[in-house]
C-alpha atoms as a printed R data frame, in Angstrom:
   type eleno elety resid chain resno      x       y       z
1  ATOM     1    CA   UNK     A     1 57.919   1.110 -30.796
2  ATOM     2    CA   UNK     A     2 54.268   1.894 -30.004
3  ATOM     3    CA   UNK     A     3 51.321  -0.096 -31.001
4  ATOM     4    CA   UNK     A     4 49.233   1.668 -33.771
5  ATOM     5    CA   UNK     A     5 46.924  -1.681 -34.027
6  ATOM     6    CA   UNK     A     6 44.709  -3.544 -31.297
7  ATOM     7    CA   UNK     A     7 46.161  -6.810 -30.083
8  ATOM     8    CA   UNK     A     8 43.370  -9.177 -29.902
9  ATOM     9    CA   UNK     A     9 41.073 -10.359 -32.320
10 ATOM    10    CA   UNK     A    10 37.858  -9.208 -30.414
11 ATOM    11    CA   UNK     A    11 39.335  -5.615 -30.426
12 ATOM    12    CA   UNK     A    12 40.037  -5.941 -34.351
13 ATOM    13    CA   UNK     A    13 36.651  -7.304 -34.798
14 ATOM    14    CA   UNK     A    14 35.275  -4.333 -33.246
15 ATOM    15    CA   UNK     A    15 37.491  -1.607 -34.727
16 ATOM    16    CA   UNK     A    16 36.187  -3.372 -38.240
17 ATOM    17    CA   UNK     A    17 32.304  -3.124 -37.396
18 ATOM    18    CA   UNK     A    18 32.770   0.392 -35.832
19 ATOM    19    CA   UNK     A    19 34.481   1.450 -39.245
20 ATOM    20    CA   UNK     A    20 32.055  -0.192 -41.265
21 ATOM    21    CA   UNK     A    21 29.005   1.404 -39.246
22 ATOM    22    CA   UNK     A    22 30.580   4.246 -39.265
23 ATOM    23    CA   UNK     A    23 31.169   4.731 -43.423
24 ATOM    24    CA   UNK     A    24 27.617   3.573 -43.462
25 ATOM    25    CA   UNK     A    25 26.140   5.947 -41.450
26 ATOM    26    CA   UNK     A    26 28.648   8.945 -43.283
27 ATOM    27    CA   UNK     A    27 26.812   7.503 -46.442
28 ATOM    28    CA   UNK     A    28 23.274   7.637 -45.400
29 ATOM    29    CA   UNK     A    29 23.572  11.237 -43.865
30 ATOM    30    CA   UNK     A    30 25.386  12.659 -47.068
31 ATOM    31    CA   UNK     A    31 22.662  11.146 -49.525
32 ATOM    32    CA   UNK     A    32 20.204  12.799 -47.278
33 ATOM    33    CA   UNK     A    33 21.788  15.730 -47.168
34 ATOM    34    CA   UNK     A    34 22.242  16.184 -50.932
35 ATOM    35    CA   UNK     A    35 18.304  14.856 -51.219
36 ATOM    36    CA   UNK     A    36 16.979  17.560 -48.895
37 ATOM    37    CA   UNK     A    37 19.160  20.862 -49.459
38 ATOM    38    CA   UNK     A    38 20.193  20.351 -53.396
39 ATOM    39    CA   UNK     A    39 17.030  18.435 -55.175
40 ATOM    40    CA   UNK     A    40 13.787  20.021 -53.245
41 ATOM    41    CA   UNK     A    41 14.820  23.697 -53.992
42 ATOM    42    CA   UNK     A    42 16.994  23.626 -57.018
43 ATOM    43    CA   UNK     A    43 16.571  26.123 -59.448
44 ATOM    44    CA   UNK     A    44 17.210  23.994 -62.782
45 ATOM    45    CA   UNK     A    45 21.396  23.264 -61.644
46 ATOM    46    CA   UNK     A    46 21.297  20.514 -60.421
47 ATOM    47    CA   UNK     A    47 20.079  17.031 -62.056
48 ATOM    48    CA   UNK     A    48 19.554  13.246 -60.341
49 ATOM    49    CA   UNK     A    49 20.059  10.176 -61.671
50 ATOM    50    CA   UNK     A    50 17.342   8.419 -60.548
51 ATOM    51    CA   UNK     A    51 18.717   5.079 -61.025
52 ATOM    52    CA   UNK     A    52 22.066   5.282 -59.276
53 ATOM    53    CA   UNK     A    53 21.032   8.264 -57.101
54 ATOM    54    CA   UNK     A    54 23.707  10.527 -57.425
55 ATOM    55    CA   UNK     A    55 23.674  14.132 -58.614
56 ATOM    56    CA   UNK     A    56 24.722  15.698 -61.434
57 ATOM    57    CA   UNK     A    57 25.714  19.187 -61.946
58 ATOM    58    CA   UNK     A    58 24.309  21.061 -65.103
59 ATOM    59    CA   UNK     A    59 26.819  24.345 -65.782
């Protein structure tokens, strides 16, 4: 049966941080994203929650 998980604890540790940097940086670049292409040139669609930061559409 193969091995679908590292063996050592240093190589778990890793995996870990990698996945956590990794959502993190997913979640940085899509906020970004949504702030640059959707907010700066919408024409009266789209609103943002200021508070939480997430958008809202208006249909």
């Amino acid at each position: 049966m193969p091995q679908m998980y590292p063996l050592n604890w240093l190589s778990h540790y890793c995996y870990f941080i990698s996945l956590v940097f990794l959502s993190m940086l997913l979640h940085y670049f899509n906020y970004n994203i949504n702030t640059k292409y959707f907010i700066k040139n919408n024409n009266n669609n789209i609103l943002m929650n200021k508070k939480t930061k997430t958008l809202k559409w208006k249909w």
